[in-house]
mmCIF file of C-alpha atoms in Angstrom:
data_model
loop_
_atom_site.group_PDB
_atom_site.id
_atom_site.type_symbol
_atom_site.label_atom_id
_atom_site.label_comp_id
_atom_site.label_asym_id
_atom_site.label_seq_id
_atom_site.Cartn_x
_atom_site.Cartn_y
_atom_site.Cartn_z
ATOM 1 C CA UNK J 1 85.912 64.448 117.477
ATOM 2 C CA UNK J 2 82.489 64.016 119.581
ATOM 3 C CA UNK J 3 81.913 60.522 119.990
ATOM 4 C CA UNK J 4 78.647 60.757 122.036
ATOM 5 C CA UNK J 5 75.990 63.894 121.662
ATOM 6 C CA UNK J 6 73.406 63.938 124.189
ATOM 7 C CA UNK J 7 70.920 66.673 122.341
ATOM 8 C CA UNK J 8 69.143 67.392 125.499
ATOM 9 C CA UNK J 9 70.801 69.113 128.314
ATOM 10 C CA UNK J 10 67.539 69.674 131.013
ATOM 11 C CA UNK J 11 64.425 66.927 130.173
ATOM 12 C CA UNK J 12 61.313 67.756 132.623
ATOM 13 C CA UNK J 13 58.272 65.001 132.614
ATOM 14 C CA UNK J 14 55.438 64.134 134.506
ATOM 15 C CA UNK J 15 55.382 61.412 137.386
ATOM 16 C CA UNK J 16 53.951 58.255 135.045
ATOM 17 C CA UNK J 17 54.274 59.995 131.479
ATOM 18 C CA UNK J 18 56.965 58.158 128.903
ATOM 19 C CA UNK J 19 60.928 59.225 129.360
ATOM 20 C CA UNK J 20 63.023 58.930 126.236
ATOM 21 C CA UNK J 21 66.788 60.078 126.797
ATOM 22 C CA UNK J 22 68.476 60.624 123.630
ATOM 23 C CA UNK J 23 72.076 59.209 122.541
ATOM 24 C CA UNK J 24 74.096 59.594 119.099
ATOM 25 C CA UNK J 25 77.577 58.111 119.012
ATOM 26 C CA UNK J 26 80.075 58.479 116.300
ATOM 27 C CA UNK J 27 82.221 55.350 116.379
ATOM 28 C CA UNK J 28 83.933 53.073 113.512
ATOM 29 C CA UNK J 29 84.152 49.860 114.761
ATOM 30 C CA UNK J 30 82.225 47.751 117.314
ATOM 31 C CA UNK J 31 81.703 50.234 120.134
ATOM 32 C CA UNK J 32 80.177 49.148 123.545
ATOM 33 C CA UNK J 33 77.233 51.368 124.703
ATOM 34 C CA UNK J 34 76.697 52.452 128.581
ATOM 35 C CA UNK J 35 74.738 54.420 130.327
ATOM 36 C CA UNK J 36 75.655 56.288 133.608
ATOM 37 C CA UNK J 37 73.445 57.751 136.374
ATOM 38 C CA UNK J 38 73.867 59.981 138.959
ATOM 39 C CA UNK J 39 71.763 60.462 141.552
ATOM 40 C CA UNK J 40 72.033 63.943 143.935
ATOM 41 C CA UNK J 41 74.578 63.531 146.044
ATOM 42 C CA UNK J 42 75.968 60.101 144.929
ATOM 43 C CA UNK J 43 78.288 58.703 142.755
ATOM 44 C CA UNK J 44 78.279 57.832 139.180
ATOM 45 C CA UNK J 45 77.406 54.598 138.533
ATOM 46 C CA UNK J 46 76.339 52.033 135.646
ATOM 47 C CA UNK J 47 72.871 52.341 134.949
ATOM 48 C CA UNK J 48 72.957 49.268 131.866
ATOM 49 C CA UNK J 49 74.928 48.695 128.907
ATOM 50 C CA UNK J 50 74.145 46.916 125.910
ATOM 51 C CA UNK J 51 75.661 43.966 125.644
ATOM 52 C CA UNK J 52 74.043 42.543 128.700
ATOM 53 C CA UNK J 53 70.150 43.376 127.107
ATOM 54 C CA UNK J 54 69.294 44.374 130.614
ATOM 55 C CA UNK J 55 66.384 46.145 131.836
ATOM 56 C CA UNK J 56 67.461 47.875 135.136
ATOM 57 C CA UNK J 57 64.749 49.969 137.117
ATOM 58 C CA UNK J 58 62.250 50.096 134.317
ATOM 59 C CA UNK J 59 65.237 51.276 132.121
ATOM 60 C CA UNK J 60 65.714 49.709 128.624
ATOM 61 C CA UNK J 61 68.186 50.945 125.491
ATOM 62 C CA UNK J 62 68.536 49.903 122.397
ATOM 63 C CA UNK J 63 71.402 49.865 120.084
ATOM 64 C CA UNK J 64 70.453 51.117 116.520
ATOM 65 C CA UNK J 65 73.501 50.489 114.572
ATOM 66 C CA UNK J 66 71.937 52.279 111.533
ATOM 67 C CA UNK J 67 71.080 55.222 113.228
ATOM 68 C CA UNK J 68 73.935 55.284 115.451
ATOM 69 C CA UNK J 69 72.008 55.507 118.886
ATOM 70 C CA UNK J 70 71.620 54.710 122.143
ATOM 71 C CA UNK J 71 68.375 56.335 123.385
ATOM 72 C CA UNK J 72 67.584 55.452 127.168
ATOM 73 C CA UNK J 73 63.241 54.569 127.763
ATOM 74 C CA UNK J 74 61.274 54.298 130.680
ATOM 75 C CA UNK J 75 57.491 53.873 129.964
ATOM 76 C CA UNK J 76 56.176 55.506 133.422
ATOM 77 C CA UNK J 77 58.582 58.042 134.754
ATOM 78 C CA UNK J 78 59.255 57.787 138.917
ATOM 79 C CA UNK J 79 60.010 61.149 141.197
ATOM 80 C CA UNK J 80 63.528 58.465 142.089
ATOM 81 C CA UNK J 81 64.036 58.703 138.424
ATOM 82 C CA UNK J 82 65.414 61.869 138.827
ATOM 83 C CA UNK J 83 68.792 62.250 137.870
ATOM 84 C CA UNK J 84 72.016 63.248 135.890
ATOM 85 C CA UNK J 85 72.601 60.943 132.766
ATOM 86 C CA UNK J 86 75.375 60.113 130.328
ATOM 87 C CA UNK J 87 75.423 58.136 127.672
ATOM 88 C CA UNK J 88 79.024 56.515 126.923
ATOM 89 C CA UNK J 89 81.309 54.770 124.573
ATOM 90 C CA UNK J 90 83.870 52.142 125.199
ATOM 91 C CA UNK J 91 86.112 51.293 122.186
ATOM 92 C CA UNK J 92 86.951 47.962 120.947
ATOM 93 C CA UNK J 93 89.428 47.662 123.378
ATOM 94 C CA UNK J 94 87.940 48.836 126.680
ATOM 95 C CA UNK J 95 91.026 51.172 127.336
ATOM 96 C CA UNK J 96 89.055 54.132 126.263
ATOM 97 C CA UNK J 97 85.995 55.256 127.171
ATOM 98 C CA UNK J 98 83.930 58.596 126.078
ATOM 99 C CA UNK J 99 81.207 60.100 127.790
ATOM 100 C CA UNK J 100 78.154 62.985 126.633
ATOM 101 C CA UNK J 101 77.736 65.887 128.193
ATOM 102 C CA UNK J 102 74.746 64.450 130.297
ATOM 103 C CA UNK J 103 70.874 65.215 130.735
ATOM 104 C CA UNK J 104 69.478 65.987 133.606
ATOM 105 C CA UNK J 105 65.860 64.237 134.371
ATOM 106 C CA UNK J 106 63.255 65.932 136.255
ATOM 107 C CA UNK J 107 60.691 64.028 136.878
ATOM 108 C CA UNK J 108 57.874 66.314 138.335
ATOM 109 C CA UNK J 109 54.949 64.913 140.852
ATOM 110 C CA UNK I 1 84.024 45.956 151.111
ATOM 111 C CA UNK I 2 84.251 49.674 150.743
ATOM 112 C CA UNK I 3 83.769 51.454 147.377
ATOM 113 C CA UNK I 4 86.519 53.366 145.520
ATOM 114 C CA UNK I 5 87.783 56.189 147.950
ATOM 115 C CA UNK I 6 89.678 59.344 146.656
ATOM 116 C CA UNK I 7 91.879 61.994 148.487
ATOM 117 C CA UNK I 8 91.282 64.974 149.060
ATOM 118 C CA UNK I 9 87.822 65.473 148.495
ATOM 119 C CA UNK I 10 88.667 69.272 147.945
ATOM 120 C CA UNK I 11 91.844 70.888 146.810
ATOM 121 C CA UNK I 12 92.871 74.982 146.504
ATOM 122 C CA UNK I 13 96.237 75.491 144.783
ATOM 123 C CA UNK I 14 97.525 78.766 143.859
ATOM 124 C CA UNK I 15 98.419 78.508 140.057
ATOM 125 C CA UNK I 16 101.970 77.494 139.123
ATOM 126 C CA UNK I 17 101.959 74.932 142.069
ATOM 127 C CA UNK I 18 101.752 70.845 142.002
ATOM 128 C CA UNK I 19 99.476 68.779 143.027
ATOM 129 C CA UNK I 20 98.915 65.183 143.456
ATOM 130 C CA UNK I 21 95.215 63.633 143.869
ATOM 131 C CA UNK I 22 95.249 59.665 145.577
ATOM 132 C CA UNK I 23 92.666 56.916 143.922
ATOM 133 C CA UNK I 24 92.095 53.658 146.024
ATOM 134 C CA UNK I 25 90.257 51.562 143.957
ATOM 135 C CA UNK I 26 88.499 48.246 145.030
ATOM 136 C CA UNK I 27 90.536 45.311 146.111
ATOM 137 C CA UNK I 28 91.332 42.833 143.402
ATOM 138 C CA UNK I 29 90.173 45.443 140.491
ATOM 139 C CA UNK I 30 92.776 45.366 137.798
ATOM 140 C CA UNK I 31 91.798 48.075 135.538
ATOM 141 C CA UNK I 32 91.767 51.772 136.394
ATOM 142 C CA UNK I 33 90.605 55.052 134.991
ATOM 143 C CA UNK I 34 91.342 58.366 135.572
ATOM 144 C CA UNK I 35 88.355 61.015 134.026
ATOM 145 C CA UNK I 36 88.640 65.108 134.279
ATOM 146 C CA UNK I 37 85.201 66.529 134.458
ATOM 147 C CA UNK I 38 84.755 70.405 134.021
ATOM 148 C CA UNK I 39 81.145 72.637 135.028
ATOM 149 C CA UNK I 40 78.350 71.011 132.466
ATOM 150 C CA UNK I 41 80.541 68.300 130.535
ATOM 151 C CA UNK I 42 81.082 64.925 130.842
ATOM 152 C CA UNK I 43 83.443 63.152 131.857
ATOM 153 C CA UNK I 44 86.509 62.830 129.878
ATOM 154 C CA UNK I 45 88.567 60.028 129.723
ATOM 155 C CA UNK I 46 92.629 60.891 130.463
ATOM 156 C CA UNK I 47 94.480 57.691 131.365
ATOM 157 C CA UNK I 48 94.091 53.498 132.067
ATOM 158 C CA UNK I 49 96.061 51.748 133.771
ATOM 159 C CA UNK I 50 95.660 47.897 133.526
ATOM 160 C CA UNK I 51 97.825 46.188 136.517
ATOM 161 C CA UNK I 52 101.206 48.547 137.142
ATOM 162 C CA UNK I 53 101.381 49.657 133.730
ATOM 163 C CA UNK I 54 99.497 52.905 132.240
ATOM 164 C CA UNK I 55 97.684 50.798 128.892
ATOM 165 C CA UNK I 56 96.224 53.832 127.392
ATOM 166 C CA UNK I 57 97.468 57.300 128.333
ATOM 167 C CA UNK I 58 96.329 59.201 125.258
ATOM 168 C CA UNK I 59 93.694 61.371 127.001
ATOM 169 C CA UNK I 60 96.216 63.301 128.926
ATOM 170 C CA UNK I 61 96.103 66.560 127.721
ATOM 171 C CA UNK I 62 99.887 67.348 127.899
ATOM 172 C CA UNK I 63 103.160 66.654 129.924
ATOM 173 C CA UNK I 64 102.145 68.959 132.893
ATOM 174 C CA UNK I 65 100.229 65.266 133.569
ATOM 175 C CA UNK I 66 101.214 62.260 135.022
ATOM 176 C CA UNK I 67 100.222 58.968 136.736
ATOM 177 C CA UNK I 68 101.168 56.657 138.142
ATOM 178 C CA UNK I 69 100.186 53.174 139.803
ATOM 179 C CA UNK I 70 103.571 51.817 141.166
ATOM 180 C CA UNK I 71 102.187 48.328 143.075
ATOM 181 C CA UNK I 72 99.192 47.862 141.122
ATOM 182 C CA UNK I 73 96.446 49.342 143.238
ATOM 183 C CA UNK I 74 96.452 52.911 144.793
ATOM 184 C CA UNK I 75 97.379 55.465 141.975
ATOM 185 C CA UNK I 76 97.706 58.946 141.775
ATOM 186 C CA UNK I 77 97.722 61.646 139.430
ATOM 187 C CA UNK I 78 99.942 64.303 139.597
ATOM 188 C CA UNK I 79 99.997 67.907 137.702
ATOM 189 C CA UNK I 80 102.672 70.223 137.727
ATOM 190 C CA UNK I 81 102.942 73.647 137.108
ATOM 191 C CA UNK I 82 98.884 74.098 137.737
ATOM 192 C CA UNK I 83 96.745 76.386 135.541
ATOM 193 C CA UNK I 84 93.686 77.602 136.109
ATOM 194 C CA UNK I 85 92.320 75.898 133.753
ATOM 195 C CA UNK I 86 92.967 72.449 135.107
ATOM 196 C CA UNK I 87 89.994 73.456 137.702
ATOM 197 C CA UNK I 88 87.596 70.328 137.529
ATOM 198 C CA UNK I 89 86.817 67.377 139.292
ATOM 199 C CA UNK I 90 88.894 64.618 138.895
ATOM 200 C CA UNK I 91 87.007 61.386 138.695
ATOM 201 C CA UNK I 92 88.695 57.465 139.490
ATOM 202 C CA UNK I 93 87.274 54.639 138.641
ATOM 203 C CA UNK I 94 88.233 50.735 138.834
ATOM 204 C CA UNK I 95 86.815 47.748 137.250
ATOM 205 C CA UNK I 96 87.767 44.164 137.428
ATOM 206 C CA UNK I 97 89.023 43.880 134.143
ATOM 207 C CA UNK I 98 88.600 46.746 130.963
ATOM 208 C CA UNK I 99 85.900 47.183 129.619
ATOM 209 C CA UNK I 100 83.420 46.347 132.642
ATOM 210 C CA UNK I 101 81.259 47.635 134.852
ATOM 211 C CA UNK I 102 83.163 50.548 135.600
ATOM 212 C CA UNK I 103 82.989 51.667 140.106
ATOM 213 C CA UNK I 104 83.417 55.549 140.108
ATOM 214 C CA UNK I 105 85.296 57.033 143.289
ATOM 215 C CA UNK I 106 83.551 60.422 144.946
ATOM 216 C CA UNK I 107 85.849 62.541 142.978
ATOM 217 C CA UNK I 108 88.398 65.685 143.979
ATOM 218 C CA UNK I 109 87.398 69.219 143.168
ATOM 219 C CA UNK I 110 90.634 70.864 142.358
ATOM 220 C CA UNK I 111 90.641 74.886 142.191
ATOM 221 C CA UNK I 112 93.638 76.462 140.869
ATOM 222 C CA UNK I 113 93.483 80.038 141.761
#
């Protein structure tokens, strides 16, 4: 079953315009919400999660139990911004974890 | 200290063949993940190993798979009998306990041709 639908596979914005990644998650239970970045030619690493109510490079997400989402904001988009995402899900556990199938952010100058 | 390292960086196998891929995750991390991630998806989870022992090895996706993490730090993954379809990267990842910030290695492309 998909546990985490990232709707948007390419998002292109403007250098200073509002970003808005979107994340569903299908989950019963307490899941734990992450997302991922990955920058060209790096690694994958944690970009924030929600449990920590973070905000990490201008980066904020909020949980919306009701609508099941995890949508990823920035209010003034950066060139650096640009990037692979994914949104993931960690069980109750932490044994598991499920990723989306990513969006990649363009952030044009 | 250095990040998570993972060898090779690049494997070719003729299909049929095995193949093991090495994960060295960070010194002192406990908890360790093993992801497959084909063209356009995500990643997807296939096995966690907490310590020695393999917690969670549900997302193995059948017995051609196996892994192992004998002393608790280096582990490696090994597939028999190679398909092409097991062409992906395979992504490691450690964390100091489950369920934390999760420290991705560089991955191995494996081709199966």
């Amino acid at each position: 079953a998909q546990r985490v639908t990232q709707p948007e596979k390419l998002l292109s914005v403007f250098k200073g315009a509002p970003v808005e990644l979107k994340c569903n998650y299908s989950y019963s239970g307490s899941p734990e919400l992450f997302w991922y970045v990955q920058y060209s030619r790096q690694r994958l690493q944690l970009l924030l999660r929600h449990i920590s109510r973070e905000s990490i490079k201008g980066f904020t997400a909020d949980l919306n139990k009701g609508e099941t989402s995890f949508h990823l904001k920035k209010p003034f988009a950066q060139e650096e911004d640009s990037a692979m995402y994914y949104c993931a899900l960690s069980d109750s556990t932490g044994n598991q974890f499920y990723f989306g199938t990513g969006t990649s952010l363009t952030v044009i100058p | 200290g250095a990040g998570v390292s993972q060898t090779p960086s690049n494997k070719v196998t003729e299909k049929g063949k095995y193949v093991e891929l090495r994960c060295d995750p960070i010194s002192g991390h406990t908890a360790l993940y093993w992801y497959r991630q084909s063209l356009g998806q995500g990643p997807e989870f296939l096995i966690y190993f907490q310590g020695t022992g393999a917690a969670d090895d549900s997302g193995l996706p059948n017995d051609r798979f196996f892994a192992v993490r004998p002393e608790g730090s280096v582990s490696t993954l090994k597939i028999q009998r190679t398909e092409r379809g097991d062409s992906a990267v395979y992504l490691c990842a450690s964390s100091s306990y489950r369920g934390y910030e999760q420290y991705f290695g560089p991955g191995t492309r494996l081709t199966v041709t």
